[in-house]
Short mmCIF file of C-alpha atoms and ligand atoms in Angstrom, two decimals:
data_model
loop_
_atom_site.label_atom_id
_atom_site.label_comp_id
_atom_site.label_asym_id
_atom_site.label_seq_id
_atom_site.Cartn_x
_atom_site.Cartn_y
_atom_site.Cartn_z
CA MET A 1 77.13 91.08 111.59
CA LYS A 2 80.22 88.89 111.91
CA ASN A 3 81.87 88.34 115.30
CA ILE A 4 85.54 87.40 115.19
CA ALA A 5 88.54 86.52 117.34
CA VAL A 6 91.92 87.70 116.09
CA LEU A 7 94.75 85.52 117.44
CA GLY A 8 98.09 87.27 116.97
CA SER A 9 96.46 90.71 116.69
CA THR A 10 99.77 92.56 117.20
CA GLY A 11 101.61 90.86 114.31
CA SER A 12 101.84 91.75 110.65
CA ILE A 13 98.74 89.73 109.64
CA GLY A 14 96.95 90.65 112.89
CA LYS A 15 97.35 94.40 112.32
CA ASN A 16 96.33 94.03 108.67
CA THR A 17 93.27 92.10 109.84
CA LEU A 18 92.25 94.98 112.10
CA GLU A 19 92.76 97.35 109.15
CA VAL A 20 90.42 95.09 107.14
CA VAL A 21 87.87 95.25 109.98
CA ARG A 22 87.99 99.07 109.83
CA ASN A 23 87.43 98.89 106.07
CA LEU A 24 84.55 96.43 106.36
CA ASN A 25 82.83 98.54 109.01
CA ARG A 26 83.13 101.59 106.73
CA ASN A 27 81.66 99.67 103.82
CA GLY A 28 78.46 98.21 105.24
CA TYR A 29 79.77 94.79 106.33
CA PRO A 30 79.77 95.05 110.12
CA VAL A 31 82.44 93.06 111.95
CA THR A 32 82.91 93.01 115.73
CA VAL A 33 86.25 91.99 117.22
CA LYS A 34 85.25 89.99 120.31
CA TYR A 35 88.65 88.60 121.27
CA ILE A 36 92.29 89.40 120.59
CA SER A 37 95.55 87.74 121.59
CA ALA A 38 99.29 88.44 121.54
CA ASN A 39 102.48 87.04 122.96
CA SER A 40 104.00 90.00 124.81
CA ASN A 41 103.21 93.31 123.09
CA PHE A 42 100.82 94.51 125.80
CA GLU A 43 101.21 98.19 124.83
CA LEU A 44 99.68 97.56 121.42
CA VAL A 45 97.07 95.23 122.91
CA ALA A 46 96.05 98.07 125.25
CA GLN A 47 95.55 100.40 122.26
CA GLN A 48 93.61 97.72 120.37
CA ILE A 49 91.35 97.19 123.42
CA GLU A 50 90.49 100.90 123.50
CA GLU A 51 89.72 101.00 119.77
CA PHE A 52 87.97 97.65 119.19
CA LYS A 53 86.47 97.11 122.65
CA PRO A 54 86.82 93.30 122.70
CA LYS A 55 85.30 91.23 125.51
CA ALA A 56 88.67 89.67 126.36
CA ALA A 57 92.34 89.82 125.44
CA VAL A 58 94.75 86.92 125.94
CA ILE A 59 98.45 87.55 126.55
CA PHE A 60 100.80 84.57 126.48
CA ASP A 61 103.79 86.04 128.26
CA LYS A 62 103.18 86.03 132.02
CA SER A 63 104.95 89.30 132.85
CA ALA A 64 103.30 91.13 129.92
CA TYR A 65 99.94 89.73 131.10
CA LEU A 66 100.55 91.13 134.60
CA LYS A 67 101.56 94.52 133.17
CA LEU A 68 98.40 94.70 131.06
CA ARG A 69 96.28 93.86 134.09
CA GLU A 70 97.82 96.80 135.93
CA ARG A 71 96.87 99.20 133.14
CA SER A 72 93.81 101.32 133.75
CA LEU A 73 91.82 100.89 130.57
CA LYS A 74 88.77 102.98 129.69
CA HIS A 75 87.15 99.93 128.13
CA LYS A 76 86.45 97.15 130.61
CA CYS A 77 87.95 93.99 129.16
CA GLU A 78 88.83 90.60 130.64
CA ILE A 79 92.59 89.98 130.54
CA LEU A 80 93.50 86.30 130.30
CA CYS A 81 96.81 84.49 130.20
CA GLY A 82 98.37 81.82 127.97
CA GLN A 83 96.95 78.73 126.31
CA GLU A 84 94.36 78.32 129.09
CA GLY A 85 93.10 81.78 128.19
CA VAL A 86 92.70 80.79 124.51
CA ASN A 87 91.06 77.49 125.49
CA GLU A 88 88.73 79.42 127.77
CA ILE A 89 87.46 81.73 125.03
CA ALA A 90 87.47 79.04 122.29
CA GLY A 91 84.30 77.47 123.70
CA ARG A 92 82.29 80.69 123.97
CA ASP A 93 79.34 81.05 121.65
CA ASP A 94 79.51 84.79 120.90
CA PHE A 95 81.76 84.58 117.83
CA GLU A 96 81.80 82.57 114.59
CA LEU A 97 85.22 83.08 113.05
CA VAL A 98 88.80 82.80 114.29
CA VAL A 99 91.54 84.61 112.37
CA ASN A 100 94.61 82.53 113.19
CA ALA A 101 97.50 84.96 112.66
CA LEU A 102 99.84 83.28 115.14
CA VAL A 103 103.34 82.48 113.98
CA GLY A 104 104.82 78.98 113.88
CA PHE A 105 103.88 75.95 115.95
CA SER A 106 102.09 78.16 118.50
CA GLY A 107 99.20 78.34 116.00
CA LEU A 108 98.46 74.61 116.01
CA VAL A 109 96.50 74.11 119.24
CA PRO A 110 94.27 77.17 118.57
CA THR A 111 93.46 75.74 115.09
CA ILE A 112 92.48 72.43 116.69
CA GLU A 113 90.46 74.19 119.41
CA ALA A 114 88.59 76.24 116.80
CA ILE A 115 87.62 73.08 114.90
CA LYS A 116 86.53 71.32 118.09
CA ASN A 117 84.27 74.26 118.84
CA GLY A 118 82.85 74.50 115.31
CA LYS A 119 84.27 77.97 114.61
CA ASP A 120 85.17 78.96 111.06
CA ILE A 121 88.87 79.64 110.58
CA ALA A 122 90.62 82.24 108.43
CA LEU A 123 94.05 80.64 108.48
CA ALA A 124 97.28 82.58 108.07
CA ASN A 125 99.16 80.09 110.27
CA LYS A 126 100.29 77.72 107.51
CA GLU A 127 102.48 75.85 110.02
CA SER A 128 99.26 74.26 111.43
CA LEU A 129 98.70 72.50 108.11
CA VAL A 130 102.38 71.66 107.65
CA VAL A 131 102.62 69.78 110.94
CA ALA A 132 99.09 68.44 111.28
CA GLY A 133 97.38 68.50 107.88
CA SER A 134 96.10 64.94 108.14
CA LEU A 135 94.81 65.40 111.71
CA ILE A 136 93.15 68.74 110.85
CA TYR A 137 91.44 67.35 107.74
CA SER A 138 90.14 64.27 109.55
CA MET A 139 88.71 66.59 112.24
CA LEU A 140 87.22 68.92 109.61
CA GLU A 141 85.30 66.03 108.04
CA MET A 142 83.34 65.63 111.25
CA SER A 143 82.87 69.31 112.06
CA LYS A 144 80.92 72.28 110.73
CA THR A 145 84.06 74.42 110.54
CA ASN A 146 84.97 76.06 107.23
CA LEU A 147 88.69 76.62 106.85
CA LEU A 148 89.67 79.47 104.53
CA PRO A 149 93.24 80.37 103.60
CA ILE A 150 94.69 83.83 104.12
CA ASP A 151 98.00 83.02 102.43
CA SER A 152 97.90 85.02 99.19
CA GLU A 153 98.78 82.06 96.91
CA HIS A 154 96.07 79.85 98.38
CA SER A 155 93.54 82.66 98.35
CA ALA A 156 94.40 83.11 94.65
CA ILE A 157 93.81 79.41 93.97
CA LEU A 158 90.54 79.43 95.93
CA GLN A 159 89.39 82.35 93.78
CA CYS A 160 90.48 80.61 90.54
CA LEU A 161 88.58 77.46 91.55
CA ARG A 162 85.22 79.19 92.09
CA GLY A 163 82.70 77.50 89.83
CA GLU A 164 85.14 74.80 88.68
CA GLU A 165 85.00 71.04 89.21
CA SER A 166 87.98 69.52 91.01
CA LYS A 167 88.28 66.78 88.40
CA SER A 168 89.13 69.37 85.75
CA ILE A 169 92.20 70.70 87.59
CA ASP A 170 95.45 69.69 85.87
CA LYS A 171 97.83 71.54 88.15
CA LEU A 172 98.26 74.38 90.61
CA ILE A 173 101.05 76.86 89.93
CA LEU A 174 102.23 78.56 93.11
CA THR A 175 104.10 81.74 92.36
CA ALA A 176 107.06 82.86 94.49
CA SER A 177 108.91 86.17 94.46
CA GLY A 178 112.22 84.35 94.86
CA GLY A 179 113.07 86.45 97.93
CA PRO A 180 116.06 88.74 98.43
CA PHE A 181 118.60 86.16 97.16
CA ARG A 182 117.01 85.33 93.81
CA ASP A 183 119.93 86.91 91.95
CA THR A 184 122.61 86.08 94.49
CA ASP A 185 125.19 83.61 93.28
CA ILE A 186 125.13 80.28 95.14
CA THR A 187 128.75 80.82 96.20
CA GLU A 188 127.82 84.09 97.94
CA LEU A 189 124.96 82.65 100.01
CA GLU A 190 127.43 81.43 102.61
CA ASN A 191 128.08 84.96 103.83
CA VAL A 192 124.76 86.78 103.44
CA THR A 193 123.80 88.81 106.52
CA LEU A 194 120.68 88.88 108.66
CA GLU A 195 119.91 92.38 107.39
CA GLN A 196 120.08 91.20 103.76
CA ALA A 197 117.85 88.21 104.55
CA LEU A 198 115.29 90.47 106.27
CA ASN A 199 115.16 92.80 103.27
CA HIS A 200 112.32 91.20 101.30
CA PRO A 201 111.83 92.87 97.90
CA ASN A 202 108.00 92.88 97.81
CA TRP A 203 106.35 92.01 101.11
CA LYS A 204 106.53 93.54 104.60
CA MET A 205 105.98 90.63 107.00
CA GLY A 206 106.97 89.28 110.41
CA ASN A 207 110.63 88.24 110.84
CA LYS A 208 110.09 84.48 110.85
CA ILE A 209 108.22 84.30 107.53
CA THR A 210 110.64 86.84 106.03
CA ILE A 211 113.54 84.45 106.69
CA ASP A 212 111.40 81.53 105.45
CA SER A 213 110.92 83.53 102.25
CA ALA A 214 114.67 84.11 101.89
CA THR A 215 115.40 80.35 102.19
CA LEU A 216 112.28 79.47 100.13
CA MET A 217 111.15 77.23 103.00
CA ASN A 218 108.03 79.38 102.94
CA LYS A 219 107.26 78.09 99.44
CA GLY A 220 107.96 74.54 100.61
CA PHE A 221 105.43 75.03 103.41
CA GLU A 222 102.97 76.45 100.90
CA ILE A 223 103.18 73.30 98.74
CA ILE A 224 102.21 71.24 101.81
CA GLU A 225 99.50 73.78 102.65
CA ALA A 226 98.09 73.57 99.09
CA LYS A 227 98.15 69.77 99.12
CA TRP A 228 95.83 69.73 102.16
CA LEU A 229 93.63 72.70 101.26
CA PHE A 230 92.91 71.54 97.72
CA ASN A 231 93.33 67.77 98.22
CA LEU A 232 95.86 67.31 95.42
CA GLU A 233 98.89 65.13 94.95
CA VAL A 234 102.10 67.10 95.21
CA ASN A 235 103.19 66.20 91.66
CA ARG A 236 100.35 68.46 90.52
CA ILE A 237 101.61 71.46 92.49
CA GLU A 238 104.35 73.48 90.79
CA VAL A 239 106.42 76.41 91.99
CA LEU A 240 107.18 79.24 89.59
CA ILE A 241 109.37 82.23 90.38
CA HIS A 242 107.57 85.47 89.53
CA PRO A 243 109.63 88.35 90.96
CA GLN A 244 106.96 91.06 90.64
CA SER A 245 104.43 89.27 92.96
CA ILE A 246 101.47 90.50 90.89
CA ILE A 247 100.12 87.09 89.89
CA HIS A 248 99.47 85.42 93.24
CA SER A 249 99.02 81.91 91.79
CA MET A 250 97.36 80.08 88.90
CA VAL A 251 95.37 76.97 88.08
CA GLU A 252 95.79 75.06 84.83
CA PHE A 253 92.72 73.10 83.75
CA SER A 254 92.36 69.91 81.69
CA ASP A 255 91.41 71.83 78.52
CA GLY A 256 94.66 73.82 78.66
CA SER A 257 93.03 76.98 79.99
CA VAL A 258 94.82 78.79 82.82
CA LYS A 259 93.21 81.07 85.41
CA ALA A 260 95.31 83.48 87.47
CA GLN A 261 94.45 85.86 90.29
CA LEU A 262 96.23 89.21 90.30
CA GLY A 263 96.57 92.06 92.75
CA VAL A 264 99.12 94.34 94.35
CA PRO A 265 101.23 92.59 96.98
CA ASP A 266 99.04 93.56 99.95
CA MET A 267 97.78 90.98 102.45
CA LYS A 268 94.65 93.01 103.22
CA ILE A 269 93.03 91.68 100.03
CA PRO A 270 93.31 87.94 100.86
CA ILE A 271 92.54 88.59 104.54
CA GLN A 272 89.32 90.39 103.61
CA TYR A 273 88.37 87.65 101.15
CA ALA A 274 88.77 84.99 103.86
CA ILE A 275 86.55 86.97 106.22
CA THR A 276 83.80 87.84 103.75
CA TYR A 277 83.96 84.65 101.61
CA PRO A 278 82.08 83.95 99.38
CA LYS A 279 81.14 87.64 99.20
CA ARG A 280 83.30 90.46 97.90
CA VAL A 281 83.11 93.74 99.77
CA GLU A 282 84.26 97.13 98.53
CA SER A 283 87.64 98.42 99.63
CA ASP A 284 89.96 101.35 99.13
CA PHE A 285 93.04 99.12 99.16
CA PRO A 286 95.68 99.91 96.49
CA ARG A 287 94.93 98.73 92.91
CA ILE A 288 97.18 97.49 90.12
CA ASP A 289 98.15 100.19 87.65
CA PHE A 290 98.61 98.01 84.57
CA LYS A 291 100.00 100.87 82.51
CA SER A 292 102.94 101.25 84.86
CA LEU A 293 103.70 97.52 85.02
CA LYS A 294 106.76 97.12 82.81
CA ASN A 295 106.75 93.34 82.65
CA LEU A 296 105.69 90.17 84.38
CA THR A 297 108.47 87.60 84.30
CA PHE A 298 108.76 83.95 85.26
CA GLU A 299 111.62 81.56 85.96
CA GLU A 300 112.21 78.10 87.36
CA PRO A 301 113.21 77.83 91.01
CA ASP A 302 116.81 76.80 91.68
CA PHE A 303 116.51 73.74 93.92
CA ARG A 304 120.28 73.42 94.34
CA LYS A 305 120.59 76.97 95.63
CA PHE A 306 117.51 76.82 97.83
CA GLU A 307 117.89 73.49 99.58
CA CYS A 308 114.92 74.15 101.87
CA LEU A 309 112.60 73.83 98.88
CA SER A 310 114.07 70.40 98.08
CA LEU A 311 113.76 69.39 101.73
CA ALA A 312 110.06 70.24 101.68
CA TYR A 313 109.47 68.05 98.61
CA GLU A 314 111.45 65.25 100.28
CA VAL A 315 109.38 65.30 103.47
CA ILE A 316 106.15 65.30 101.49
CA LYS A 317 107.32 62.07 99.84
CA SER A 318 108.36 60.61 103.21
CA GLY A 319 105.03 61.67 104.77
CA GLY A 320 104.12 60.64 108.33
CA THR A 321 105.68 62.90 110.93
CA TYR A 322 108.58 64.12 108.76
CA PRO A 323 106.85 67.46 108.11
CA VAL A 324 106.72 67.98 111.90
CA VAL A 325 110.51 67.62 112.01
CA LEU A 326 110.89 69.93 109.01
CA ASN A 327 108.85 72.61 110.74
CA GLY A 328 110.29 72.24 114.25
CA ALA A 329 113.89 72.16 113.02
CA ASN A 330 113.22 75.14 110.76
CA GLU A 331 111.68 77.16 113.59
CA ALA A 332 114.69 76.54 115.83
CA ALA A 333 117.19 77.23 113.03
CA VAL A 334 115.44 80.46 112.01
CA ASP A 335 115.37 81.56 115.64
CA LEU A 336 119.14 80.92 115.87
CA PHE A 337 119.75 82.84 112.64
CA LEU A 338 117.60 85.77 113.82
CA ASN A 339 119.73 85.84 116.99
CA ARG A 340 122.96 85.79 114.93
CA LYS A 341 124.00 82.42 116.35
CA ILE A 342 124.30 80.62 112.99
CA LYS A 343 124.87 81.48 109.33
CA PHE A 344 122.26 81.48 106.59
CA LEU A 345 123.32 78.14 105.08
CA ASP A 346 123.33 76.51 108.51
CA ILE A 347 119.52 76.69 108.35
CA PRO A 348 119.11 73.95 105.69
CA ALA A 349 122.09 72.02 107.06
CA LEU A 350 120.59 71.79 110.55
CA ILE A 351 117.16 70.85 109.19
CA ARG A 352 118.73 68.10 107.07
CA SER A 353 120.53 66.69 110.13
CA ALA A 354 117.27 66.68 112.10
CA LEU A 355 115.46 64.89 109.26
CA ASP A 356 118.29 62.35 108.87
CA LYS A 357 118.09 61.52 112.55
CA HIS A 358 114.31 61.04 112.54
CA THR A 359 112.74 57.64 112.08
CA ASP A 360 109.03 57.65 111.50
CA GLY A 361 106.56 55.31 113.08
CA ALA A 362 104.53 57.52 115.36
CA LYS A 363 100.92 58.20 114.41
CA PRO A 364 100.56 61.91 113.65
CA ASP A 365 98.15 62.58 116.54
CA LEU A 366 98.39 65.78 118.56
CA GLU A 367 100.38 64.28 121.39
CA ASN A 368 103.03 62.80 119.07
CA ILE A 369 103.19 65.97 116.98
CA ILE A 370 103.92 68.06 120.10
CA GLU A 371 106.52 65.56 121.27
CA ILE A 372 108.32 65.34 117.90
CA ASP A 373 108.22 69.12 117.47
CA GLY A 374 109.92 69.58 120.86
CA ARG A 375 112.50 66.91 120.12
CA SER A 376 113.38 68.41 116.71
CA ARG A 377 113.88 71.89 118.17
CA LYS A 378 116.01 70.53 120.99
CA PHE A 379 118.16 68.61 118.50
CA VAL A 380 118.79 71.75 116.42
CA TYR A 381 119.66 73.92 119.44
CA GLU A 382 122.05 71.22 120.71
CA GLN A 383 123.70 70.73 117.31
CA ALA A 384 124.21 74.47 116.94
CA ALA A 385 125.68 74.72 120.46
CA VAL A 386 128.16 71.93 119.69
CA ALA A 387 129.22 73.61 116.44
CA VAL A 388 129.99 76.98 118.11
P1 NDP B 401 104.34 88.21 113.29
O1 NDP B 401 105.59 87.73 113.90
O2 NDP B 401 104.31 89.56 112.69
O3 NDP B 401 103.13 88.13 114.36
C1 NDP B 401 102.95 87.00 115.16
C2 NDP B 401 101.81 87.22 116.13
O4 NDP B 401 101.71 86.08 116.99
C3 NDP B 401 102.03 88.40 117.09
O5 NDP B 401 100.77 88.89 117.49
C4 NDP B 401 102.76 87.77 118.26
O6 NDP B 401 102.60 88.52 119.49
C5 NDP B 401 102.04 86.42 118.36
N1 NDP B 401 102.90 85.36 118.87
C6 NDP B 401 104.18 85.10 118.53
N2 NDP B 401 104.66 84.03 119.19
C7 NDP B 401 103.65 83.59 119.97
C8 NDP B 401 103.53 82.54 120.92
N3 NDP B 401 104.53 81.70 121.18
N4 NDP B 401 102.35 82.37 121.53
C9 NDP B 401 101.32 83.20 121.28
N5 NDP B 401 101.37 84.23 120.42
C10 NDP B 401 102.52 84.42 119.76
O7 NDP B 401 103.93 87.12 112.20
P2 NDP B 401 103.17 87.33 110.81
O8 NDP B 401 101.94 88.15 111.02
O9 NDP B 401 104.14 87.74 109.77
O10 NDP B 401 102.75 85.83 110.46
C11 NDP B 401 101.70 85.17 111.12
C12 NDP B 401 101.36 83.90 110.33
O11 NDP B 401 100.86 84.25 109.07
C13 NDP B 401 102.57 82.98 110.08
O12 NDP B 401 102.17 81.65 110.13
C14 NDP B 401 102.98 83.34 108.65
O13 NDP B 401 103.62 82.26 107.99
C15 NDP B 401 101.61 83.64 108.03
N6 NDP B 401 101.64 84.53 106.88
C16 NDP B 401 102.11 85.81 107.03
C17 NDP B 401 102.14 86.68 105.96
C18 NDP B 401 102.57 88.11 106.15
O14 NDP B 401 102.43 88.90 105.21
N7 NDP B 401 103.07 88.50 107.30
C19 NDP B 401 101.73 86.24 104.61
C20 NDP B 401 101.21 84.91 104.57
C21 NDP B 401 101.18 84.08 105.67
P3 NDP B 401 103.66 89.68 119.91
O15 NDP B 401 103.46 90.80 118.93
O16 NDP B 401 103.28 90.03 121.29
O17 NDP B 401 105.03 89.05 119.79
MG1 MG B 402 102.31 83.14 100.74
#
């Protein structure tokens, strides 16, 4: 029996996680959802409480929290509010694994809390590792927490590395679909619309990561994520465009052999692997039909067209707290784009300005990371307001 907390249970990864829980319970691997959390979608949280009967649900938004408390629920469940609510449940000893499916910087403190409390983590929230990889890994060294990636590329690499020695890895090859603008001419990017950017060819995901996939910032974040998860220098992590999203990533070994992990583009598979690791459990999730696959193609990423990918490589080289600025500025710029306040190409431009303005020096401890994140967002919102 595995007892879990699902943070961000109403999001794309959160809902897929609950679908995985249903599958595991059908297939002889019992999982109990003890805790759930969301920002404001109290209607869905109410439904999830009735189905999964958790001990407590945490709602971040105060008015949504109050509305949920007013609901008469058949299942008696504690309703808690905000970060204090998450901190309150983090220390309880009736669960072993946290699925962190929060989006953006909001996922960081829960990751840290889980490590402090010795809980295992199935991590979808890559932003935690982008902004605080060094802090998280120094904490992990002294804790009993196992951190397992949900991101499909990193799950693929984890699967390719089973039974291998780290010294025989030559390089990791992270595949990327290329997003909706893979074939768009660089001169046309200026005027792409929000609707076009949200129309991802292969994956159905939350809005923020969908925009990150259109700018390729998502792949930039994944390089940083891979660097921490697999303890490799970034010059041994390559990005390869693979539009069909069937090969989820590959590892090339010192003898020239390459291992790849394949599957349909469906997050339920990596989510389930992170929960059941190192076991595999049966599922009825969709399978690849190789006979209907016409071709698997590969191309180099265009760094000039997708400046966010270049920015990610640059901040990795700069190190220190530059990745915090990259993430904070990106989150603010994506928010502005989602609210139709800026154009698509303003996203990399605003991030570049925020990075140019930053001078490093602060130690990447939690307090500094929170401070620099706030400052970077504020800078981007102010810059955008001036430009309007
Ligand atoms: P969604 O936007 O779909 O879901 C986000 C979840 O977090 C929701 O439950 C939302 O609640 C909650 N939430 C949002 N903001 C806050 C906040 N400020 N405080 C507390 N809770 C909050 O995101 P995704 O599921 O797409 O992505 C989640 C993470 O997984 C991201 O880090 C993403 O990069 C990563 N990921 C996602 C993939 C995917 O296929 N979607 C693939 C690989 C990685 P509410 O519903 O109430 O707003
Ligand atoms: Mg991914």
